[in-house]
Coordinates of N, CA and C in Angstrom, one line a residue:
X1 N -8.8 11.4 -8.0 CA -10.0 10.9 -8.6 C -10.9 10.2 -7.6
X2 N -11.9 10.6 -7.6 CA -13.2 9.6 -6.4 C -14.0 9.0 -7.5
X3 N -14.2 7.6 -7.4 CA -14.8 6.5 -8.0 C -16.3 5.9 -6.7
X4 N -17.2 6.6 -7.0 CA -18.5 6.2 -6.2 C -19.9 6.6 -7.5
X5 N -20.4 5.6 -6.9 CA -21.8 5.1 -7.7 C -22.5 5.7 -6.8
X6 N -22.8 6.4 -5.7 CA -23.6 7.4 -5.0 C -23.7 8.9 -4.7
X7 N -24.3 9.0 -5.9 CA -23.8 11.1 -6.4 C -23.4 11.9 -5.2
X8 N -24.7 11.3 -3.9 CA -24.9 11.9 -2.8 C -23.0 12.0 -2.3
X9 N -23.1 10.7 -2.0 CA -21.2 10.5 -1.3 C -20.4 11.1 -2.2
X10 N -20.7 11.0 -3.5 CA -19.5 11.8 -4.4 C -19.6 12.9 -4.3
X11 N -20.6 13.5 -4.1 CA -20.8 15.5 -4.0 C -20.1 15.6 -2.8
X12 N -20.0 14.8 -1.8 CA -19.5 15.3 -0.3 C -18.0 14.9 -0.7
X13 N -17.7 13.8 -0.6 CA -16.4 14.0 -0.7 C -16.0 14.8 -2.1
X14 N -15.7 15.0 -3.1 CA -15.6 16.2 -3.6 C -15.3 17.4 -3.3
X15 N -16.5 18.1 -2.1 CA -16.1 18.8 -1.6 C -15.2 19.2 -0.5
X16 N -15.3 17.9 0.2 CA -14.2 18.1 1.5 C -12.5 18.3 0.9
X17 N -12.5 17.2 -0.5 CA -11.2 17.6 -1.3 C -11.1 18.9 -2.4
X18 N -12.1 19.2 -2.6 CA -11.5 20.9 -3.1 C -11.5 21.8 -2.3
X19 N -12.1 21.9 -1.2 CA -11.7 22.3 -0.2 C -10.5 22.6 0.1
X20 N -9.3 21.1 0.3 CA -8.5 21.1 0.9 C -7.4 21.9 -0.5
X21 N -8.1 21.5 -1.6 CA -6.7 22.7 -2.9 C -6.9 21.5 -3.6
X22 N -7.5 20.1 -3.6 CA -7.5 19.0 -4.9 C -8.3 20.0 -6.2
X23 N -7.8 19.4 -7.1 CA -8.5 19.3 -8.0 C -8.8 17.9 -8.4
X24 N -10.4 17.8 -8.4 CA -11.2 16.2 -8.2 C -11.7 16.4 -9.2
X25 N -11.6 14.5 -10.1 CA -12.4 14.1 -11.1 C -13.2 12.9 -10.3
X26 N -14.4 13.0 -11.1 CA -15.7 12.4 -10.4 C -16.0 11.4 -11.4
X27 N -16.0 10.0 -11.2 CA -17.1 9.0 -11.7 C -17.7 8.3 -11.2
X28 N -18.6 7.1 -12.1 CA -19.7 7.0 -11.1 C -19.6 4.6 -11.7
X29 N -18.5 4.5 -12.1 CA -18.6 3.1 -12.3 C -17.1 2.6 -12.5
X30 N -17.2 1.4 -12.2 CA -15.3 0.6 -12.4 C -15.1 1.1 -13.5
X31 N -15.6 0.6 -14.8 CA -14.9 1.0 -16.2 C -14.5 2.6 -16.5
X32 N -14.8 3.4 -16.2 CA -15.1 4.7 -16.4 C -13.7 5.0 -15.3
X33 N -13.9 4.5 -14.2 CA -12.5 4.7 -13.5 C -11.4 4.2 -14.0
X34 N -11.5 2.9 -14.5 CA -10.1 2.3 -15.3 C -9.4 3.7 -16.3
X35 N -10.9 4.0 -17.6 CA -10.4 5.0 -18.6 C -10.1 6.2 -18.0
X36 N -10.7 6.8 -17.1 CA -9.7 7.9 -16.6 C -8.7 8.2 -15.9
X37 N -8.4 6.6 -14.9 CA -7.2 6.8 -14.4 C -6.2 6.6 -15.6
X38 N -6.2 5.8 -16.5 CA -5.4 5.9 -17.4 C -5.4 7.2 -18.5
X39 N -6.4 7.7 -18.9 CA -6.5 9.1 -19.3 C -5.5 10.2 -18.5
X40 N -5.7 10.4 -16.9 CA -5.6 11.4 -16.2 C -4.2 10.9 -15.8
X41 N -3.8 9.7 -15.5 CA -3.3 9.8 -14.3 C -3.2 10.1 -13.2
X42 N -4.0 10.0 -12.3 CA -4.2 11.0 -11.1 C -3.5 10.9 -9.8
X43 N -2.7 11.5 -8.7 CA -2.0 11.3 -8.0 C -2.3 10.4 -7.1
X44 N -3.8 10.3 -7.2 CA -4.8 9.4 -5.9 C -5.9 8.6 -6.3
X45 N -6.0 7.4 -5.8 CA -7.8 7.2 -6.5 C -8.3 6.6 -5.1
X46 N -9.9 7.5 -4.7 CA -10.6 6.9 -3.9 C -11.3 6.3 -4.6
X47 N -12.0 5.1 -4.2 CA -12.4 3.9 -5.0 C -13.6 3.3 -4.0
X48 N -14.6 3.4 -4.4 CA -15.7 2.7 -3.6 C -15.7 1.3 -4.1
X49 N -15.7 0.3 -3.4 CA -15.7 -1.2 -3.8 C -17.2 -1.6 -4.4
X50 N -18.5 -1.3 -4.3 CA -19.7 -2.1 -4.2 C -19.9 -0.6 -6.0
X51 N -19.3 -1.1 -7.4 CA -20.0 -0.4 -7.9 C -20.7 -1.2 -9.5
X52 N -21.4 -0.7 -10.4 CA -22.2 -1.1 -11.5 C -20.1 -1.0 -12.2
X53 N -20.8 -2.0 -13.5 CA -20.2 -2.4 -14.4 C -18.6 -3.0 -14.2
X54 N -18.0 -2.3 -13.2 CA -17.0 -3.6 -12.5 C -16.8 -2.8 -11.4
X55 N -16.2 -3.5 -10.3 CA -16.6 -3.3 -9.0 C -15.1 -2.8 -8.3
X56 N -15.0 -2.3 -7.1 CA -13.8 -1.6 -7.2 C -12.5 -2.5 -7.5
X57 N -12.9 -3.6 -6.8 CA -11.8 -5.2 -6.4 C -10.9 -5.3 -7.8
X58 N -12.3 -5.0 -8.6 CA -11.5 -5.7 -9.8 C -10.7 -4.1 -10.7
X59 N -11.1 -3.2 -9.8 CA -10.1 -1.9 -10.6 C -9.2 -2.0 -10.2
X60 N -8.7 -2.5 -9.1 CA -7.5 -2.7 -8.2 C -6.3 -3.8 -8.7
X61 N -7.7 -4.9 -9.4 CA -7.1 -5.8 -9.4 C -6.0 -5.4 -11.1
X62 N -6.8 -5.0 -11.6 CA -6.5 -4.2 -13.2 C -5.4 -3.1 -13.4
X63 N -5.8 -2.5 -12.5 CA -4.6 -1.3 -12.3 C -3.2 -2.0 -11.8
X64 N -2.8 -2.5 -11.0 CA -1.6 -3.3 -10.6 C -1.4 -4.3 -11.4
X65 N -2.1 -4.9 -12.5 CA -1.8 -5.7 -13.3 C -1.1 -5.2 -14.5
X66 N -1.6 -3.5 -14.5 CA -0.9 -2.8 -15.1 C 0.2 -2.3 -14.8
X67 N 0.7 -2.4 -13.6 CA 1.9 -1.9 -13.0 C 1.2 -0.3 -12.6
X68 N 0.2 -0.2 -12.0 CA 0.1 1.7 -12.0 C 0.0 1.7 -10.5
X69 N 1.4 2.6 -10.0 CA 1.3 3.0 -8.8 C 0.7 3.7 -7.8
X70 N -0.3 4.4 -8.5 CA -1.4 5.3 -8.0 C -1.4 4.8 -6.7
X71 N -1.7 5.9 -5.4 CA -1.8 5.0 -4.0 C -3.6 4.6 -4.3
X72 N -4.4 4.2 -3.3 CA -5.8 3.4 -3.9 C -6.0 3.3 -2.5
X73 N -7.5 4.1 -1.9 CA -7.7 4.3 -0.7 C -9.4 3.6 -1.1
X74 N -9.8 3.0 -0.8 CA -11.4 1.9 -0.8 C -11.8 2.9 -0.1
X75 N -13.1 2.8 0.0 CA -14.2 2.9 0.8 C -15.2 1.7 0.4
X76 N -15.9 1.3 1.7 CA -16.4 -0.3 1.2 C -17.1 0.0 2.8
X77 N -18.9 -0.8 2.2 CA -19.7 -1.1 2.9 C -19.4 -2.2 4.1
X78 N -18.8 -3.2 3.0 CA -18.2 -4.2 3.8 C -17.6 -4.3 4.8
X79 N -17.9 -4.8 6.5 CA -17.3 -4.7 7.3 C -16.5 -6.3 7.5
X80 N -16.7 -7.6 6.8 CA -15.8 -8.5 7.2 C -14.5 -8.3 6.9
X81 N -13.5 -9.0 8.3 CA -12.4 -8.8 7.6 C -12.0 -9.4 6.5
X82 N -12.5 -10.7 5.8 CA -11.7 -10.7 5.0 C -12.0 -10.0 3.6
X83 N -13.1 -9.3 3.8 CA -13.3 -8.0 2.6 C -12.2 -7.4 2.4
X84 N -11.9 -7.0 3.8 CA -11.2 -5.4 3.8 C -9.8 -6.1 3.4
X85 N -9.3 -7.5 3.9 CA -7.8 -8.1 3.3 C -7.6 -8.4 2.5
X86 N -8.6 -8.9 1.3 CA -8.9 -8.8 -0.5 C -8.5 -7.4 -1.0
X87 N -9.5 -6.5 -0.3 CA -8.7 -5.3 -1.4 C -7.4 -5.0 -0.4
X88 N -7.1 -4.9 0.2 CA -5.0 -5.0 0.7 C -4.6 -6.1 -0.2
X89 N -4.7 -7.2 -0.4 CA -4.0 -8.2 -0.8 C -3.9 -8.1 -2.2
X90 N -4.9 -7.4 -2.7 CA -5.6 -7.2 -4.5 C -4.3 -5.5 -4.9
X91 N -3.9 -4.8 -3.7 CA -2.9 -4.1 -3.8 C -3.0 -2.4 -3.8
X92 N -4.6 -2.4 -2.8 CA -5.3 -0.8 -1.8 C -4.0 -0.7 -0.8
X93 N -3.6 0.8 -1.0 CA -2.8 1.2 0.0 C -3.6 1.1 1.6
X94 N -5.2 1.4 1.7 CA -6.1 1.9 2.9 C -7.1 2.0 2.4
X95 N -7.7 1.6 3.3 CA -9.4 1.8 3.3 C -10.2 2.0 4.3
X96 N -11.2 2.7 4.3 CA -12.4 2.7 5.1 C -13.4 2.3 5.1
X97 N -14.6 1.7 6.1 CA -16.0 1.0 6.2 C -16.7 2.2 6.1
X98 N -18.1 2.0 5.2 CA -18.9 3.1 5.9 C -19.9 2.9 6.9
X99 N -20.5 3.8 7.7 CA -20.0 5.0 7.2 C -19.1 5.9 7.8
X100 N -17.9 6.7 7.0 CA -17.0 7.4 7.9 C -17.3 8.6 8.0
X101 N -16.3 8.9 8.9 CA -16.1 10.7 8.8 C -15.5 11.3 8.2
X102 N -16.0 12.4 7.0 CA -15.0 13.0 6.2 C -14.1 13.4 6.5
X103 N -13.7 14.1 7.9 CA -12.4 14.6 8.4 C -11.4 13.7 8.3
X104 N -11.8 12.6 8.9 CA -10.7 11.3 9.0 C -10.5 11.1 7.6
X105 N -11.0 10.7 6.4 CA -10.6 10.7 5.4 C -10.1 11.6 4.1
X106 N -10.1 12.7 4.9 CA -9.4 13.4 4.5 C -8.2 13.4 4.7
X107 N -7.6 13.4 6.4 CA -6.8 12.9 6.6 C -5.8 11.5 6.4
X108 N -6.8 10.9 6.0 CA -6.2 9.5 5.2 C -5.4 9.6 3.8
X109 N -6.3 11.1 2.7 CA -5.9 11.3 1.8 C -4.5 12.1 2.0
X110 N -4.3 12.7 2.5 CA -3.2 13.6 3.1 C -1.8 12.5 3.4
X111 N -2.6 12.1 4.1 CA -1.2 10.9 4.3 C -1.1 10.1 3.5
X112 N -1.6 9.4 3.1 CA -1.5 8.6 1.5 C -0.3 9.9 0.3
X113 N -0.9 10.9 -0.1 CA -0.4 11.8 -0.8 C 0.9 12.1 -0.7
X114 N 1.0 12.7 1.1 CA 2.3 13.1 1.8 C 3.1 11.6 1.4
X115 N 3.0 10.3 1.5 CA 4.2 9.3 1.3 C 4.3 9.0 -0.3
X116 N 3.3 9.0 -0.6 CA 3.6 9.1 -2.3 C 4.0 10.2 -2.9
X117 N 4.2 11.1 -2.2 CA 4.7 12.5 -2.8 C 6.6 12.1 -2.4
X118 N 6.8 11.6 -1.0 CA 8.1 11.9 -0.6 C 8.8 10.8 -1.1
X119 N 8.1 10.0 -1.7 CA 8.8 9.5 -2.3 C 10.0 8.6 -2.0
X120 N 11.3 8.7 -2.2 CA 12.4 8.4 -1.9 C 13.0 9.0 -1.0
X121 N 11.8 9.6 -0.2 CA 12.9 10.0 1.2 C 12.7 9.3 1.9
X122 N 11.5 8.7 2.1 CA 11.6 7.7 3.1 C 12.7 6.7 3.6
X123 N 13.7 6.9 2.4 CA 14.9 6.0 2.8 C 16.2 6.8 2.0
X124 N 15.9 8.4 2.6 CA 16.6 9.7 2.4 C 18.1 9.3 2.8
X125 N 18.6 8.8 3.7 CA 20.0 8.2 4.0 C 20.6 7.6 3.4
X126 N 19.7 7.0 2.0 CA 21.1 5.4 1.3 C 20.2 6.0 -0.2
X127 N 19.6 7.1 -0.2 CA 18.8 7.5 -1.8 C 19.5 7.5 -2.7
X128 N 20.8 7.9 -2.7 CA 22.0 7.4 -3.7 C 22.8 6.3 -4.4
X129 N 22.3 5.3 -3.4 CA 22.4 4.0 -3.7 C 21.2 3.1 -3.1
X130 N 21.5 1.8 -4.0 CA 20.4 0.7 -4.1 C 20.6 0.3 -2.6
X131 N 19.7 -0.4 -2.1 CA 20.0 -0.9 -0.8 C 20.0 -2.7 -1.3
X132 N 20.6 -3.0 0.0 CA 20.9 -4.7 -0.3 C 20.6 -5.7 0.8
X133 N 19.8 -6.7 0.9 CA 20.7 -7.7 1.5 C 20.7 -8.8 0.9
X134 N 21.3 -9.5 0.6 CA 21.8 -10.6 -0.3 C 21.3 -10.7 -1.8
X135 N 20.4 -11.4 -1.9 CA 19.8 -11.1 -3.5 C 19.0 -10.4 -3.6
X136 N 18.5 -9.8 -2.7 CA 17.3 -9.2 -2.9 C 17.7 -7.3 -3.0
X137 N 17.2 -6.9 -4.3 CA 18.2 -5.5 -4.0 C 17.2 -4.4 -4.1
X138 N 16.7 -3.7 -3.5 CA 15.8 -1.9 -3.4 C 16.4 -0.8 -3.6
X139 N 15.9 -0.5 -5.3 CA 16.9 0.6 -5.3 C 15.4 1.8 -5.5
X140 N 15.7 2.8 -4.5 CA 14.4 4.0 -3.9 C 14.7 4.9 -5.1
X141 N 15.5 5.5 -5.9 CA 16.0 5.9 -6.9 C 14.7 5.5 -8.1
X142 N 14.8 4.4 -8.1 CA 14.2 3.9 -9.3 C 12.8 3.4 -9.3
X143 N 12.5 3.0 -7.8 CA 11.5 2.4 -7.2 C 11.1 0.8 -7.6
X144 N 12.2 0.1 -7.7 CA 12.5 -1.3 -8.0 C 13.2 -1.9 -6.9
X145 N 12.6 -3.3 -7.3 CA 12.9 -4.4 -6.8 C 13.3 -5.9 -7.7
X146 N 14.3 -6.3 -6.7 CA 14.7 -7.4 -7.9 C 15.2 -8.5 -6.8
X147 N 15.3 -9.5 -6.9 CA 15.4 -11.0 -6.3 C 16.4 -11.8 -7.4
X148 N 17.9 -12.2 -6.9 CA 18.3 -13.0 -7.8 C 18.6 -12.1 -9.3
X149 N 18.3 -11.2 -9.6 CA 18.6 -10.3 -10.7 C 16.7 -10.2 -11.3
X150 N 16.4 -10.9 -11.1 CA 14.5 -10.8 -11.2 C 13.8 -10.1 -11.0
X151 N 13.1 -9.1 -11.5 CA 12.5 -7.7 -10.9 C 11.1 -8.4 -10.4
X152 N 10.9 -7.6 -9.6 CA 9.7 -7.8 -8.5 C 8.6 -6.7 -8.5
X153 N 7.5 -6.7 -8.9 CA 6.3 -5.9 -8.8 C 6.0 -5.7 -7.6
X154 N 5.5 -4.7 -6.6 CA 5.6 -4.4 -5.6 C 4.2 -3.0 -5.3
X155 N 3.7 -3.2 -4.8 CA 2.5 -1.7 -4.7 C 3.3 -1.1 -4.0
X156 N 2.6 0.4 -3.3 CA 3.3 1.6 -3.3 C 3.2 1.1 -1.3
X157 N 2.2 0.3 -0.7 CA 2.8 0.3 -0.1 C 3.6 -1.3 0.8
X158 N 3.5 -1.8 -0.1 CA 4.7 -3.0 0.0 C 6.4 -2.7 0.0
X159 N 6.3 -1.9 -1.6 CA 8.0 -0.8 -1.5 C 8.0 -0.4 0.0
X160 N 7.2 0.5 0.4 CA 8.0 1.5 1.4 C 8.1 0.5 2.5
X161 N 7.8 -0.9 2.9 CA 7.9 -1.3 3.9 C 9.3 -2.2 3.9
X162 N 9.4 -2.3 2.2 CA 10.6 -3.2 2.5 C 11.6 -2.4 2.4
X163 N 11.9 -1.2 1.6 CA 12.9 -0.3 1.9 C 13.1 0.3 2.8
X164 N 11.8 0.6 4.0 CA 12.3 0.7 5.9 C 13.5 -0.4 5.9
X165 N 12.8 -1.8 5.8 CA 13.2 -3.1 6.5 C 15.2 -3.5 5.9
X166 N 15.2 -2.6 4.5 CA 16.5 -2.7 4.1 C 17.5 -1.8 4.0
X167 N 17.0 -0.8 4.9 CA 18.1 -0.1 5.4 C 18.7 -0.4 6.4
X168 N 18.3 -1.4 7.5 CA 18.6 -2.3 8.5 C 18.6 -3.1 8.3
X169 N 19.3 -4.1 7.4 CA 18.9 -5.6 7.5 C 18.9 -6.2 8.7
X170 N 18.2 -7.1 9.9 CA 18.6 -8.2 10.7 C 18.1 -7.3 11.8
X171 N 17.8 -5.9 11.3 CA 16.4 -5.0 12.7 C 15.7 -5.2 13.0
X172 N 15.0 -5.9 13.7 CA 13.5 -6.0 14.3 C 12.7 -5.3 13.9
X173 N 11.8 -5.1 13.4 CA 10.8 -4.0 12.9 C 9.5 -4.4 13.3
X174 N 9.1 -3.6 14.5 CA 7.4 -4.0 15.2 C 6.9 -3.4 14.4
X175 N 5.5 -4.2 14.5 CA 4.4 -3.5 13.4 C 3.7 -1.8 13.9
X176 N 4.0 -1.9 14.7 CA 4.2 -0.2 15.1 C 5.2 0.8 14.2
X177 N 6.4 0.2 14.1 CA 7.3 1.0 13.0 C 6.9 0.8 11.8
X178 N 6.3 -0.6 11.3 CA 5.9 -0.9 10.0 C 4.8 0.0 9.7
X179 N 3.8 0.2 10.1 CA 2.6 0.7 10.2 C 2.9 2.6 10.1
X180 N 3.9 3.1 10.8 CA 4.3 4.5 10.7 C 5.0 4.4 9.3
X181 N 5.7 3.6 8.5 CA 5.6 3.3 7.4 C 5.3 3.6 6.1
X182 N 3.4 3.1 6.8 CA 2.6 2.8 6.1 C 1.2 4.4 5.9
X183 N 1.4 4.8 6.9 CA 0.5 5.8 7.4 C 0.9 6.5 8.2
X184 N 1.6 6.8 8.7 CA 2.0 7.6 9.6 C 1.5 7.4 11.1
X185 N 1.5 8.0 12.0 CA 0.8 7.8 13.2 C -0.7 7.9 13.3
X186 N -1.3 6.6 11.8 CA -2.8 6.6 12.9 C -3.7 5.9 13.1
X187 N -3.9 5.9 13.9 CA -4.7 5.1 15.3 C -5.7 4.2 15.1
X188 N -5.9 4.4 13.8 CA -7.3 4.1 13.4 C -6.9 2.4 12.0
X189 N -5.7 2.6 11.7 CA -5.2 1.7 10.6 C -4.6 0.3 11.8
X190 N -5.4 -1.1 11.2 CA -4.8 -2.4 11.7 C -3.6 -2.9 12.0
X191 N -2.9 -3.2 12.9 CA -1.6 -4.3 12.8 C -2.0 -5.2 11.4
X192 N -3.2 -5.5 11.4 CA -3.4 -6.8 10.2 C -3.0 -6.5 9.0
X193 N -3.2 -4.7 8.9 CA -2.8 -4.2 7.4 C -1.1 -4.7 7.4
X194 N -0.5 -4.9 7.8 CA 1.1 -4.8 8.1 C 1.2 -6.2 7.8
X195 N 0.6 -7.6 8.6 CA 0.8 -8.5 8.4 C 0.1 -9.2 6.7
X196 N -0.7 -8.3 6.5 CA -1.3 -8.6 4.8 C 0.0 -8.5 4.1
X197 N 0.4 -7.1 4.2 CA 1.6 -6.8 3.2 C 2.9 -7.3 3.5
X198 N 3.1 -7.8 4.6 CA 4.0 -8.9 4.5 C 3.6 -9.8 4.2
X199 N 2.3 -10.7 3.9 CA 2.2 -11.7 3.7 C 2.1 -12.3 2.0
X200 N 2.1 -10.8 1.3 CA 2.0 -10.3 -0.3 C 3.8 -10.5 -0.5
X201 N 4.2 -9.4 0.3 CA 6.1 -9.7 0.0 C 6.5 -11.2 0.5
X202 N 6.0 -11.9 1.0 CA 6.5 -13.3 0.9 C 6.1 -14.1 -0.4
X203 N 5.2 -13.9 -1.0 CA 4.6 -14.6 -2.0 C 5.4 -13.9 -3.1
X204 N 5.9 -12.4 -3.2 CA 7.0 -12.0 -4.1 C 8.7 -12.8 -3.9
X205 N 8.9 -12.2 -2.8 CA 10.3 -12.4 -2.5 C 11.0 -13.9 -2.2
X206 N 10.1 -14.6 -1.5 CA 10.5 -16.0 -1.3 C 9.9 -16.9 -2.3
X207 N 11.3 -18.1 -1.9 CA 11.5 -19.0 -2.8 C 9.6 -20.1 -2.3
X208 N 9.4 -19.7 -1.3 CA 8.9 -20.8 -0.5 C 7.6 -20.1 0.7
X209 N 6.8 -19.3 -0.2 CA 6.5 -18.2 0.9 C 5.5 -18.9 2.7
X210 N 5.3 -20.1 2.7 CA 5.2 -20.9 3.7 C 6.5 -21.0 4.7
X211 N 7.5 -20.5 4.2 CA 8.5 -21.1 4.9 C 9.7 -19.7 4.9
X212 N 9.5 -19.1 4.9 CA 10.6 -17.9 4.5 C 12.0 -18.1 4.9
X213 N 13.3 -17.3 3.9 CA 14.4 -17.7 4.8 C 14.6 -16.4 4.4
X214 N 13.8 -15.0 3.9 CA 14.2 -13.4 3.8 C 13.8 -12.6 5.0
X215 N 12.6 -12.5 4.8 CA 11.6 -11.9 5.6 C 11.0 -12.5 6.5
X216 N 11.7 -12.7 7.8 CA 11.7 -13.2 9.2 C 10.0 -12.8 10.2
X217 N 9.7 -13.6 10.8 CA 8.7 -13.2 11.9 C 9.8 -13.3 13.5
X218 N 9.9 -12.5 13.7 CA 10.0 -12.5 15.5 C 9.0 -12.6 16.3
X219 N 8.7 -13.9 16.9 CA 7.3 -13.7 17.1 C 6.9 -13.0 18.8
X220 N 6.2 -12.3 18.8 CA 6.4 -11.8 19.6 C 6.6 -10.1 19.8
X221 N 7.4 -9.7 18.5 CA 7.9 -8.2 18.1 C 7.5 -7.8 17.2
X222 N 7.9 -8.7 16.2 CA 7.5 -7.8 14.4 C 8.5 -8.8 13.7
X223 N 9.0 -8.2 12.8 CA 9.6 -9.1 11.4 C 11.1 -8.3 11.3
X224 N 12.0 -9.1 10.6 CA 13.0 -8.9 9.9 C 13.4 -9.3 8.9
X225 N 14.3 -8.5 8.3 CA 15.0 -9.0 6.7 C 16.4 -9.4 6.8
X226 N 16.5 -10.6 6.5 CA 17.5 -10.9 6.2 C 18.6 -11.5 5.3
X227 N 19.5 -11.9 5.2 CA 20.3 -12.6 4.1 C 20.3 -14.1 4.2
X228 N 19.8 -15.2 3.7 CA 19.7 -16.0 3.8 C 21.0 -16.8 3.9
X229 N 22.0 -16.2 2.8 CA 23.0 -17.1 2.6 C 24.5 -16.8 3.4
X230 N 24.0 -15.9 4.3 CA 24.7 -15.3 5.7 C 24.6 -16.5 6.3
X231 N 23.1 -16.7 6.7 CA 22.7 -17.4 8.1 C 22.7 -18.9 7.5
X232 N 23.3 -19.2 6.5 CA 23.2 -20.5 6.2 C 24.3 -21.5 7.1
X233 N 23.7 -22.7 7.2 CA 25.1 -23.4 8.0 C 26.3 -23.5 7.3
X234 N 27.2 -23.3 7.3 CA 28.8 -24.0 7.1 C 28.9 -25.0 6.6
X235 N 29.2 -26.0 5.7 CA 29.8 -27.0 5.5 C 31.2 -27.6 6.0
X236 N 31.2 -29.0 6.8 CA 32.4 -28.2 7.7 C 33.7 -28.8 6.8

């Protein structure tokens, strides 16, 4: 589904995606995107941020309030960063400034698609079972998350970062591996995307997200997940 209030931009991308074998539904405002993502379901929503009657921020914000996993690729005029870390934080898999290149965003949609399609392979080695470390449990199976026995809401790409991070608990994970992750190998997506969505799973997962005792910074490398009540001191 492409969500743009500029016929012009919507006719082009449109075509670059039926081109590629999509079949694309076209609107032209937030509300209208709300009813047909929920109408359609659609495997993808490009989503222009700047539109009449509600604005992309707040489809993002609605959709995930709904629990709907759809991945959510922006396009946004806006070049400050903390535009572009509002819709990541609001729970956009990617986005792009305009104006881009269709090819590149094509390729964006591709990769977006390709990890939402594979779904539970990304953590193909333990897909049989939940993964664990201490309270915190990811089971790829079901695409849940739970803390303490507490289910945890999670976007599509916050899961795949923490069920990398929990197939290794206590691994190092540079934002280079996070970011292949997230996107695959490309060149063009931030370290800052990485540090957003870890900065969302602390505000899920921890008791104290200022202070974490799960989800580790190595500073220096990248982040780890750990068991808190491993590394806790002894009583002697």
């Amino acid at each position: 589904m492409v969500a743009e209030d500029d016929e012009k931009q919507a006719e082009l991308v449109r075509r670059y995606l039926e081109h590629e074998g999509h079949a694309v539904t076209v609107v032209g405002d937030g509300l209208a995107a709300l009813a047909e993502v929920r109408h359609r379901e659609p495997d993808l929503l490009v989503l222009d941020v700047m539109m009449p009657r509600a604005d992309g921020l707040d489809v993002v914000r609605v959709l995930r309030a709904e629990r709907r996993e759809l991945p959510v690729l922006m396009l946004t005029a806006r070049s400050t960063e903390d535009d572009l870390l509002l819709g990541l934080d609001l729970g956009a898999d990617d986005y792009m400034t305009k104006p881009y290149s269709p090819r590149e965003l094509m390729a964006r949609v591709r990769t977006l698609l390709r990890r939402s399609r594979r779904g539970t392979e990304t953590t193909a080695s333990t897909a049989d079972q939940a993964l664990r470390c201490g309270a915190l449990v990811v089971d790829p199976d079901r695409h849940e998350v739970s803390v303490e026995g507490l289910p945890v809401d999670c976007t599509p790409g916050e899961f795949r970062i923490l069920a990398a991070m929990a197939t290794e608990p206590d691994r190092v994970f540079t934002r280079q591996r996070l970011l292949e992750e997230l996107h695959g190998f490309d060149r063009y997506i931030s370290f800052r995307t990485v540090d957003v969505h870890i900065m969302n799973l602390r505000k899920k997962i921890e008791p104290a997200p200022r202070r974490p005792i799960r989800l580790l910074t190595v500073f220096g490398v990248g982040y780890k997940l750990t068991d808190p009540a491993r590394n806790a001191p002894r009583a002697s």
